CSV table of C-alpha atoms and ligand atoms in Angstrom, one decimal:
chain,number,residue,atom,x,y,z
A,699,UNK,CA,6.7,-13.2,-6.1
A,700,UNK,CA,6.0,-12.2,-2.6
A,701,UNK,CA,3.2,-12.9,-0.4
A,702,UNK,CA,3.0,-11.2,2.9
A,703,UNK,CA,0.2,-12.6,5.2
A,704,UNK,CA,-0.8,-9.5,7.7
A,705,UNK,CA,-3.8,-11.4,9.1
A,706,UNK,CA,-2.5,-11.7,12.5
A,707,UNK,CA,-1.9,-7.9,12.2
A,708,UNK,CA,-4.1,-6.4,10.3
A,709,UNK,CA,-7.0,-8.9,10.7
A,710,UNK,CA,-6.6,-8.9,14.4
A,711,UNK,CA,-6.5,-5.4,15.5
A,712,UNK,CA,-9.9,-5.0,13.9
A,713,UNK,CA,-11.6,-7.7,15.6
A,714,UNK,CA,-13.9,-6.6,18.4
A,715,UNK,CA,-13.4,-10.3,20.4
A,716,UNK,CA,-10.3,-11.5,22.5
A,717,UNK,CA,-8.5,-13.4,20.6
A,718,UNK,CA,-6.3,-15.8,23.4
A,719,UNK,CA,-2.5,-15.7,22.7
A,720,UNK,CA,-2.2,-19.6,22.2
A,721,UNK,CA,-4.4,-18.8,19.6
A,722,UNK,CA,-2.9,-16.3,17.9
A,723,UNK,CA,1.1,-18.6,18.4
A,724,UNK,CA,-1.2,-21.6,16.9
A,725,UNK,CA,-2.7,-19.4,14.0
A,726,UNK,CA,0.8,-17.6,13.0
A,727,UNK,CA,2.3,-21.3,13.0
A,728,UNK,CA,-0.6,-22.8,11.1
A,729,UNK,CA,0.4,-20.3,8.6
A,730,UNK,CA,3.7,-20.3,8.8
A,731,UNK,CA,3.2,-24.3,7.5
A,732,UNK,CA,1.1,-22.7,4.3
A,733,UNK,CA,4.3,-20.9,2.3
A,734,UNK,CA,3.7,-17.3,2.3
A,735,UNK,CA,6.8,-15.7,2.5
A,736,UNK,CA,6.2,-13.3,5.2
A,737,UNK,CA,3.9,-13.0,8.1
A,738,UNK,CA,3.4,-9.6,9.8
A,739,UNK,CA,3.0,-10.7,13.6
A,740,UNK,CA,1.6,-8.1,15.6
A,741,UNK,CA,1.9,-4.5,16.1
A,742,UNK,CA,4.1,-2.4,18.9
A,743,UNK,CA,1.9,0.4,19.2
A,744,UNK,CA,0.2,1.6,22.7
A,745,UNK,CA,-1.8,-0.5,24.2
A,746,UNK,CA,-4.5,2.2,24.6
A,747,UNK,CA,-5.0,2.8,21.0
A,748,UNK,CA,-4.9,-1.1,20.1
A,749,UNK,CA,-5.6,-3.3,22.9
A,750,UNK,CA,-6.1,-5.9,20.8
A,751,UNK,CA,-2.4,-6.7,20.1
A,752,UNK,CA,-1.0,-6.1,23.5
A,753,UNK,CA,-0.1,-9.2,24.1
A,754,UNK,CA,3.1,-8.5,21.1
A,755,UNK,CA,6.1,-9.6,22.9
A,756,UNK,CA,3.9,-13.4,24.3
A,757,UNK,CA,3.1,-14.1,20.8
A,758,UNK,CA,6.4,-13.8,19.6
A,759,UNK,CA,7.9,-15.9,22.2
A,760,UNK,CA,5.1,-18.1,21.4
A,761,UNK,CA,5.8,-19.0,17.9
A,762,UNK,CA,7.9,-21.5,16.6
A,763,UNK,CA,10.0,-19.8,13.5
A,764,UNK,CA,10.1,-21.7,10.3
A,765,UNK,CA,13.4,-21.5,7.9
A,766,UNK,CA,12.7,-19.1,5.4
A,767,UNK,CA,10.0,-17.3,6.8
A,768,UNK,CA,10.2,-13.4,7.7
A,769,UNK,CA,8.1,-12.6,11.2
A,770,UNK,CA,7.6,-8.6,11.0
A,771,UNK,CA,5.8,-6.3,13.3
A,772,UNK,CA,4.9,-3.2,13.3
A,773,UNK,CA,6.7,0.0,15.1
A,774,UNK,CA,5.2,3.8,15.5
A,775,UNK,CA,8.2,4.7,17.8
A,776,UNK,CA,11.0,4.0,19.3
A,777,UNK,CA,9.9,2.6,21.9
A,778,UNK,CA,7.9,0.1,19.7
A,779,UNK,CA,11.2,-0.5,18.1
A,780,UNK,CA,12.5,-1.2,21.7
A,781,UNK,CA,10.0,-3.6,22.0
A,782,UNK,CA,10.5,-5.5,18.8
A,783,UNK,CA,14.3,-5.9,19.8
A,784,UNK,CA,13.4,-7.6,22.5
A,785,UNK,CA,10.9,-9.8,21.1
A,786,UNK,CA,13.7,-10.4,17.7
A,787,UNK,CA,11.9,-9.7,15.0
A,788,UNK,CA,13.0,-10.4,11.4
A,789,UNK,CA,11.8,-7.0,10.2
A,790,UNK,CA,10.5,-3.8,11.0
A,791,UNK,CA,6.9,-1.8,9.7
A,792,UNK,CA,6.9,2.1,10.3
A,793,UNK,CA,3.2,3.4,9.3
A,794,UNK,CA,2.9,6.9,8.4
A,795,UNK,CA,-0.6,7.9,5.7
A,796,UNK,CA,-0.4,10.7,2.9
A,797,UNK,CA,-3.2,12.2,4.7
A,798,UNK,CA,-3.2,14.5,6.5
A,799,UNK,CA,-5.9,14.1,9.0
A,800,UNK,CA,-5.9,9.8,9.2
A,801,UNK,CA,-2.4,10.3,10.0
A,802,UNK,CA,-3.3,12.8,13.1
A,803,UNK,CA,-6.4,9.7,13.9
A,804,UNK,CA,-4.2,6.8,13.5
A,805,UNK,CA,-0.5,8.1,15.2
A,806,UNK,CA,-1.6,11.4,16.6
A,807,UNK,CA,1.0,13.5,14.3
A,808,UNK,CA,1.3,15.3,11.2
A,809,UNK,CA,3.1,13.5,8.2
A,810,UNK,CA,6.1,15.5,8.7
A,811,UNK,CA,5.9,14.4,12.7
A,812,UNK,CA,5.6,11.1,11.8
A,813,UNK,CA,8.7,10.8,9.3
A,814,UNK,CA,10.7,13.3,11.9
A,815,UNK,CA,9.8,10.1,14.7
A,816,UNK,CA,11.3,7.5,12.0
A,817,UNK,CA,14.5,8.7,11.5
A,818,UNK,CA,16.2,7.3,14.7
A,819,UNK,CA,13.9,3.9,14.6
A,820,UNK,CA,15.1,3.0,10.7
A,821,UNK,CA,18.7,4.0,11.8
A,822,UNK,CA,18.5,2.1,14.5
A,823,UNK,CA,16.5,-0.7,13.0
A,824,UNK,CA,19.2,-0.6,10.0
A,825,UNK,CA,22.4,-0.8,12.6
A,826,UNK,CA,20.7,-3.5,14.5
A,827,UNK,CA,20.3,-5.8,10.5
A,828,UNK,CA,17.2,-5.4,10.1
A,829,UNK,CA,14.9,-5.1,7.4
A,830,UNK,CA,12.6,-1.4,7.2
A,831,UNK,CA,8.9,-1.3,5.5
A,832,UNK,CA,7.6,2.0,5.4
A,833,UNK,CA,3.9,2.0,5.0
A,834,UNK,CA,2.1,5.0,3.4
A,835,UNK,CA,-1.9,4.3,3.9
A,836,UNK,CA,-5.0,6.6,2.2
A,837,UNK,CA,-2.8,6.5,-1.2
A,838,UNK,CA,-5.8,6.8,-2.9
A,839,UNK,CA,-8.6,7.7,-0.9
A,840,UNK,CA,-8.8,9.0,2.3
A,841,UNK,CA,-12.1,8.4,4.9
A,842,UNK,CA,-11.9,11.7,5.5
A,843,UNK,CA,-10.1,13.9,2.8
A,844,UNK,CA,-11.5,12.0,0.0
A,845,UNK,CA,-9.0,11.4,-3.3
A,846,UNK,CA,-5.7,11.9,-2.5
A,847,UNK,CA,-3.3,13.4,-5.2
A,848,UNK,CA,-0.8,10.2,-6.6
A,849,UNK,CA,1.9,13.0,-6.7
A,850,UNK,CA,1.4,13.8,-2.9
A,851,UNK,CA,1.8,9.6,-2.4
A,852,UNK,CA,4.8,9.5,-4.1
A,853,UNK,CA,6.3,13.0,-2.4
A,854,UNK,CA,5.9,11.0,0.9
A,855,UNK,CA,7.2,7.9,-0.6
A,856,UNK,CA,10.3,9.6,-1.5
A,857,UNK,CA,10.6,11.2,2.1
A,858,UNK,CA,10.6,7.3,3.6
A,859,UNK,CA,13.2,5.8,1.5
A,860,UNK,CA,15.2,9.0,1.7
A,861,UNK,CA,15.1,8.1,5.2
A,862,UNK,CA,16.2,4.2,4.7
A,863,UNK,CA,13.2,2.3,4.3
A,864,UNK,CA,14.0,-0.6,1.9
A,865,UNK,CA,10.3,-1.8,1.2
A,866,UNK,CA,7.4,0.8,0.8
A,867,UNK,CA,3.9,-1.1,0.9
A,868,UNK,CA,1.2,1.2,-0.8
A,869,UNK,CA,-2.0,0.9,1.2
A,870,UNK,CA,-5.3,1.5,0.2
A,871,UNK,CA,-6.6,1.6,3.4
A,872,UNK,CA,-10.4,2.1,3.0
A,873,UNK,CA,-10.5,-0.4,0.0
A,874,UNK,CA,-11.6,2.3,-2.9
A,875,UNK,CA,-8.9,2.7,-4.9
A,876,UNK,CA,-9.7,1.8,-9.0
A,877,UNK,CA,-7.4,-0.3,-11.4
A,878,UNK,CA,-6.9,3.0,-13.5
A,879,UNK,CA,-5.8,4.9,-9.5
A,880,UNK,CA,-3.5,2.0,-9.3
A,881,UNK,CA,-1.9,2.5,-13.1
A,882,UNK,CA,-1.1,6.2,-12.3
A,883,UNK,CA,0.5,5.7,-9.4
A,884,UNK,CA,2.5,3.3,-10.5
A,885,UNK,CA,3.6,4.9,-13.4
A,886,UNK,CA,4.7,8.1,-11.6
A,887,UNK,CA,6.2,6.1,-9.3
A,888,UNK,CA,8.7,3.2,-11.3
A,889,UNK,CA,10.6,5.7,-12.8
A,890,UNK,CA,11.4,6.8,-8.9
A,891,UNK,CA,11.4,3.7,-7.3
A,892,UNK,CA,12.3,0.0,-8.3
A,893,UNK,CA,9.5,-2.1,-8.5
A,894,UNK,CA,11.5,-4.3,-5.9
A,895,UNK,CA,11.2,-2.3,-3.2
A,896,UNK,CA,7.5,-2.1,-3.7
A,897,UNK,CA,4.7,-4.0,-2.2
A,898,UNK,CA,0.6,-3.1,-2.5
A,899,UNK,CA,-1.5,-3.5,0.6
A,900,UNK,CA,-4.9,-3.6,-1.2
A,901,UNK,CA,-8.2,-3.3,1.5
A,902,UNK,CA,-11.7,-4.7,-0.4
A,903,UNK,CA,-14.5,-2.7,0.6
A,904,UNK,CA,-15.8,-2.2,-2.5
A,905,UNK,CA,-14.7,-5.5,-4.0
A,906,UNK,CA,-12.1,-3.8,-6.6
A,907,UNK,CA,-9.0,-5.5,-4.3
A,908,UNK,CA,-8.0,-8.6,-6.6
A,909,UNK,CA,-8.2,-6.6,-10.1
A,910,UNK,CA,-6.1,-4.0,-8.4
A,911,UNK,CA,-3.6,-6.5,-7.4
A,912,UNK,CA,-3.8,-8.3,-10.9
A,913,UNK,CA,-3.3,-4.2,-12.3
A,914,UNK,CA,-0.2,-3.9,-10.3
A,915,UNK,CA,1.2,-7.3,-11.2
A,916,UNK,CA,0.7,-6.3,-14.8
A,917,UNK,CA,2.8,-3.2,-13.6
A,918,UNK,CA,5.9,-5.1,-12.8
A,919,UNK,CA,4.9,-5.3,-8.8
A,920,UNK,CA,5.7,-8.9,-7.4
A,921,UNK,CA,5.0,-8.4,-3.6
A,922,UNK,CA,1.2,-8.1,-2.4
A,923,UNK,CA,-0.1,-8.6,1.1
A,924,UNK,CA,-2.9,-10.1,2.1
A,925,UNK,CA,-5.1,-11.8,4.9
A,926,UNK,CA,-6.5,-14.9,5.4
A,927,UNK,CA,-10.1,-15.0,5.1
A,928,UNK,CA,-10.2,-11.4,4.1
A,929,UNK,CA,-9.4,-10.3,8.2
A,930,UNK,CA,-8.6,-6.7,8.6
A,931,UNK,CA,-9.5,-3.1,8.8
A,932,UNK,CA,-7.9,0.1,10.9
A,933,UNK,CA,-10.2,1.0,13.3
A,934,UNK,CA,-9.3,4.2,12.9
A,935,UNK,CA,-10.2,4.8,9.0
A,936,UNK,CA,-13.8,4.5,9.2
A,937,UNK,CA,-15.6,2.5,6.8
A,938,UNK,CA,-12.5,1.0,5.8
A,939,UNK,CA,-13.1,-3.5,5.9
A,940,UNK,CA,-11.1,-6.7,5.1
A,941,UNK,CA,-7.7,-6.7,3.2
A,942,UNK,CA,-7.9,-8.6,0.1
A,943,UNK,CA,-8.3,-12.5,1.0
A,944,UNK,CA,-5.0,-14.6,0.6
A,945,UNK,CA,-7.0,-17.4,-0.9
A,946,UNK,CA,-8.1,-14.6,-3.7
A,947,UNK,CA,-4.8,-13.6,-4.6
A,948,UNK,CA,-3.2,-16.9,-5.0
A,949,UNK,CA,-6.4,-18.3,-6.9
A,950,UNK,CA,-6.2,-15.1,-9.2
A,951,UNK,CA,-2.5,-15.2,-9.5
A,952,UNK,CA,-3.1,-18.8,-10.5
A,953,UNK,CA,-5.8,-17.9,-13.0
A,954,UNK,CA,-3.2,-16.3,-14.5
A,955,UNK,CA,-0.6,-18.7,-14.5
A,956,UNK,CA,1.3,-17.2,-11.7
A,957,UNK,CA,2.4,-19.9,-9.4
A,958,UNK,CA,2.1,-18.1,-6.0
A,959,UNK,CA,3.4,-21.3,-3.9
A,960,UNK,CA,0.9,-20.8,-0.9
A,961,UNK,CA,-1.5,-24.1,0.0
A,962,UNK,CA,-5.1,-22.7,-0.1
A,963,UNK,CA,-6.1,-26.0,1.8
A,964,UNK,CA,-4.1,-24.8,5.0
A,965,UNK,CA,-4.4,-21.4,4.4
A,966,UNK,CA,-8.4,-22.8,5.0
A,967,UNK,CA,-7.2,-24.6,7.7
A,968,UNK,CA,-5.5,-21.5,9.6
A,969,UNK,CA,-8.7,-19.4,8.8
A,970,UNK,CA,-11.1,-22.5,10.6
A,971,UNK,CA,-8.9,-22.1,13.8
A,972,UNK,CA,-10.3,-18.2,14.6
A,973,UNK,CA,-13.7,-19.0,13.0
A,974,UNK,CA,-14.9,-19.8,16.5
A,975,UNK,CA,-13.6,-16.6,17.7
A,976,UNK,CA,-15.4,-14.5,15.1
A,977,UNK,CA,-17.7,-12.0,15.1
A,978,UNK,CA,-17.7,-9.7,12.1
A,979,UNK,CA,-14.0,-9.8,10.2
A,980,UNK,CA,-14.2,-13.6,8.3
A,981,UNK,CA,-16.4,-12.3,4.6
A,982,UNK,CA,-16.9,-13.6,1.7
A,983,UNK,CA,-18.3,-10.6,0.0
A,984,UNK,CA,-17.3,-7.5,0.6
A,985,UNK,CA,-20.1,-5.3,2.1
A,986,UNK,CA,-20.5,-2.1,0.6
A,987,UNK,CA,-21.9,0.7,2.8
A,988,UNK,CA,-25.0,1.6,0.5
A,989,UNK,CA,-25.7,4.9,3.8
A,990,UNK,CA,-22.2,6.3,2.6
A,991,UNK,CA,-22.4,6.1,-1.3
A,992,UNK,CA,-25.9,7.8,-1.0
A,993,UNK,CA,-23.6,10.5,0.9
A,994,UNK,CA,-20.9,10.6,-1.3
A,995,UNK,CA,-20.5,14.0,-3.9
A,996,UNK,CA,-20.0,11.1,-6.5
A,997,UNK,CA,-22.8,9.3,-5.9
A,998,UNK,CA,-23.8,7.4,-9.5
A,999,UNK,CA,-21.5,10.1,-10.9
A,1000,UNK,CA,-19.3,10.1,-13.5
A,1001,UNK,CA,-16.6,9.5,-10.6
A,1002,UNK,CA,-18.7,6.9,-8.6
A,1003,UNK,CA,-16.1,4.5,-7.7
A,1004,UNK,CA,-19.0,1.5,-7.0
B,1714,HMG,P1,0.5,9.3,21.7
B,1714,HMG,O1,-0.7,9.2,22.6
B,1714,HMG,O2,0.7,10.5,21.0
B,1714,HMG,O3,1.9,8.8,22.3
B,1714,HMG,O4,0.3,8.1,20.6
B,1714,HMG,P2,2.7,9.2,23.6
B,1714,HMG,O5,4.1,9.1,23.2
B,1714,HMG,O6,2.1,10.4,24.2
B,1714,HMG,O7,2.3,8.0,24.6
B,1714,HMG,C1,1.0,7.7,25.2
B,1714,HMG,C2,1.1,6.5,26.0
B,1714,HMG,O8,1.3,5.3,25.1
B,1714,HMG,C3,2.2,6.4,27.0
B,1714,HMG,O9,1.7,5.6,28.1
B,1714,HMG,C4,3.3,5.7,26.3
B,1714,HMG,O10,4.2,5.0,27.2
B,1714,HMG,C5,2.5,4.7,25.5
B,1714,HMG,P3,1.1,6.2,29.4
B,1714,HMG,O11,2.3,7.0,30.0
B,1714,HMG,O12,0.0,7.1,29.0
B,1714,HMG,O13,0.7,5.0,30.2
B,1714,HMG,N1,3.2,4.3,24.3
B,1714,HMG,C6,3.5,3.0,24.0
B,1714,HMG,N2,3.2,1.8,24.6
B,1714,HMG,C7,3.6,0.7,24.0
B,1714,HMG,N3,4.3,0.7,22.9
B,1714,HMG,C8,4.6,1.8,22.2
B,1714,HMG,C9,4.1,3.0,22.8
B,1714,HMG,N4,4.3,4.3,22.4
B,1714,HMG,C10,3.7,5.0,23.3
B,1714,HMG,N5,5.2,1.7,21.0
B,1714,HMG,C11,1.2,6.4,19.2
B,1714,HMG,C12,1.2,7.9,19.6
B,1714,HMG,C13,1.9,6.3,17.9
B,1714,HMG,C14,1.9,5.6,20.3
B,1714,HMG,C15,-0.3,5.9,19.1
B,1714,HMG,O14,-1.0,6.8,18.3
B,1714,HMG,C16,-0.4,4.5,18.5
B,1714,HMG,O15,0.0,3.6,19.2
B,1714,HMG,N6,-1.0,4.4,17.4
B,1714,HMG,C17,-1.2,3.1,16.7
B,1714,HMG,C18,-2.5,3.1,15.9
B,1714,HMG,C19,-2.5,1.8,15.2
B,1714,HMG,O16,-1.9,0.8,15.6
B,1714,HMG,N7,-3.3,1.8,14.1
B,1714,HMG,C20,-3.4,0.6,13.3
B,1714,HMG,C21,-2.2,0.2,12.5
B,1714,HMG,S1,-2.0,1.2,11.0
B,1714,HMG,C22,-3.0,0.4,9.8
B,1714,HMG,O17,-3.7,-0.5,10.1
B,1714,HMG,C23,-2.8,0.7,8.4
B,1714,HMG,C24,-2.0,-0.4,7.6
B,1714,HMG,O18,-2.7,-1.6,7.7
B,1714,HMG,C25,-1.9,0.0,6.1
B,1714,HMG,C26,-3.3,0.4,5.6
B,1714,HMG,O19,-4.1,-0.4,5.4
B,1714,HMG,O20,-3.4,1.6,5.3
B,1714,HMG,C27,-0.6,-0.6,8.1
B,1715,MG,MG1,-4.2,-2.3,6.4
């Protein structure tokens, strides 16, 4: 099994403080030392629409690899993918959504726009050796489209690895999705897909993130993501908060019997390095916006996800 820490991704492009580079080099290589297999770095994305990791190509110079770790970044473009060339990255993350309108918030293009801007950065990407991720957020629920269809996921799944992706990570990016969502995707999408090439990116907001991952392990899926401390969010998917903690996945997997090989005790060490730093992204509990489920149509429904 497969754990790929996106805290310094994903937990950092959410946080509202500056967050100094040494920092972030000494937080990556804390975790580096904890033995998750993969740690997504930072994003190449404009600097206008994430400030917060613009300091991409320092970090990486910063960092001192470790054997056997995969250091990954994230690439909207081709000049992002310029970028992560320079800073030599192990892999590659292209990010498109299977809605509609996040994907017009988040990359400013339709779905089609975004996998017509892919094609030359994964054949690129693929010439240059390296590993491709394709992303597909809202898979289950969209902050502003609401449920989205598991057939239209899968139709843009097929579109990425059509197009070369070797990993897809399935991202429930406001944290709503239910273990039953998470069963019928995945069993429209095995018969498509191996469940190799298949990791799920699992936001908590409603505190449903660790079943769902122990749902998709039942499924046959071995690679999860995850962030130390619970970190994370897309500031452009409102209401969406924290991905599911790394220390919760390996302690569930472990529950289980599933030896995840990750050291919760320096995983707790990497955490304590940002606590001073701070302000609203380290939980415990996830927080469930009470002002939204009294707006929801489902509402203490018989579809209420709470
Ligand atoms: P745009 O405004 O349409 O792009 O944004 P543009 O091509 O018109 O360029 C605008 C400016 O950005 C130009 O600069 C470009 O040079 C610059 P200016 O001439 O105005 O000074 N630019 C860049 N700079 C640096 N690196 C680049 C780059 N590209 C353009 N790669 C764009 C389109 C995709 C660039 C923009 O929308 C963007 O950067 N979006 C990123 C948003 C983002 O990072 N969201 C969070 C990550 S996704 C996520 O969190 C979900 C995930 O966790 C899974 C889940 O939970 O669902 C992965
Ligand atoms: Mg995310």
């Amino acid at each position: 099994m497969k754990i790929v820490e996106v805290g310094p991704r994903d937990g950092l492009q959410n946080e509202t403080a500056t967050i100094p580079t040494d920092l972030k080099i000494a937080f990556i290589d804390a975790l580096a030392a904890t033995g998750v297999d993969e740690i997504e770095v930072t994003a190449f994305v404009s600097s206008r629409w994430l400030p917060q990791l613009s300091d991409g190509e320092a970090v990486f110079r910063g960092i001192t690899r470790r054997e056997g770790v995969v250091y990954s970044a994230l690439v909207p473009n081709e000049l992002g993918l310029d970028r992560a060339f320079s800073a030599r990255v192990d892999k590659i993350a292209v990010f498109t959504a299977a809605s509609e309108t996040f994907t017009h918030k988040n990359i400013n293009t339709s779905i089609a726009g975004s996998l017509n801007r892919f094609k030359p950065v994964i054949r690129r990407a693929r010439e240059a050796g390296l590993t491709v991720r394709g992303y597909v957020s809202a898979a289950f629920w969209c902050a502003f489209e609401g449920r989205i269809a598991p057939e239209a996921v899968v139709d843009v799944i097929v579109q990425l690895t059509d197009l070369g992706v070797d990993e897809v990570s399935i991202s429930d990016t406001v944290g709503k999705a239910r273990p039953h969502e998470v069963d019928e995707l995945l069993a429209l999408l095995l018969p498509r897909l191996p469940a190799d090439r298949i990791a799920m990116h699992f936001h908590d907001t409603y505190g449903r993130a660790v079943e769902n991952v122990l749902t998709s392990w039942r499924a046959g899926i071995r690679t999860f993501d995850a962030s130390v401390g619970g970190l994370g969010g897309c500031p452009y998917a409102p209401g969406a908060t924290g991905n599911v903690s790394t220390e919760a996945v390996v302690q569930a997997l472990e529950a289980e019997g599933i030896a995840a090989g990750v050291d919760v005790a320096r995983l707790t060490q990497a955490r304590q390095l940002l606590e001073p730093f701070m302000t609203d992204a380290l939980r415990t509990m996830p927080a469930v916006d009470s002002a939204a489920c009294e707006a929801c149509e489902y509402n203490r429904g018989e579809e209420c996800c709470w």
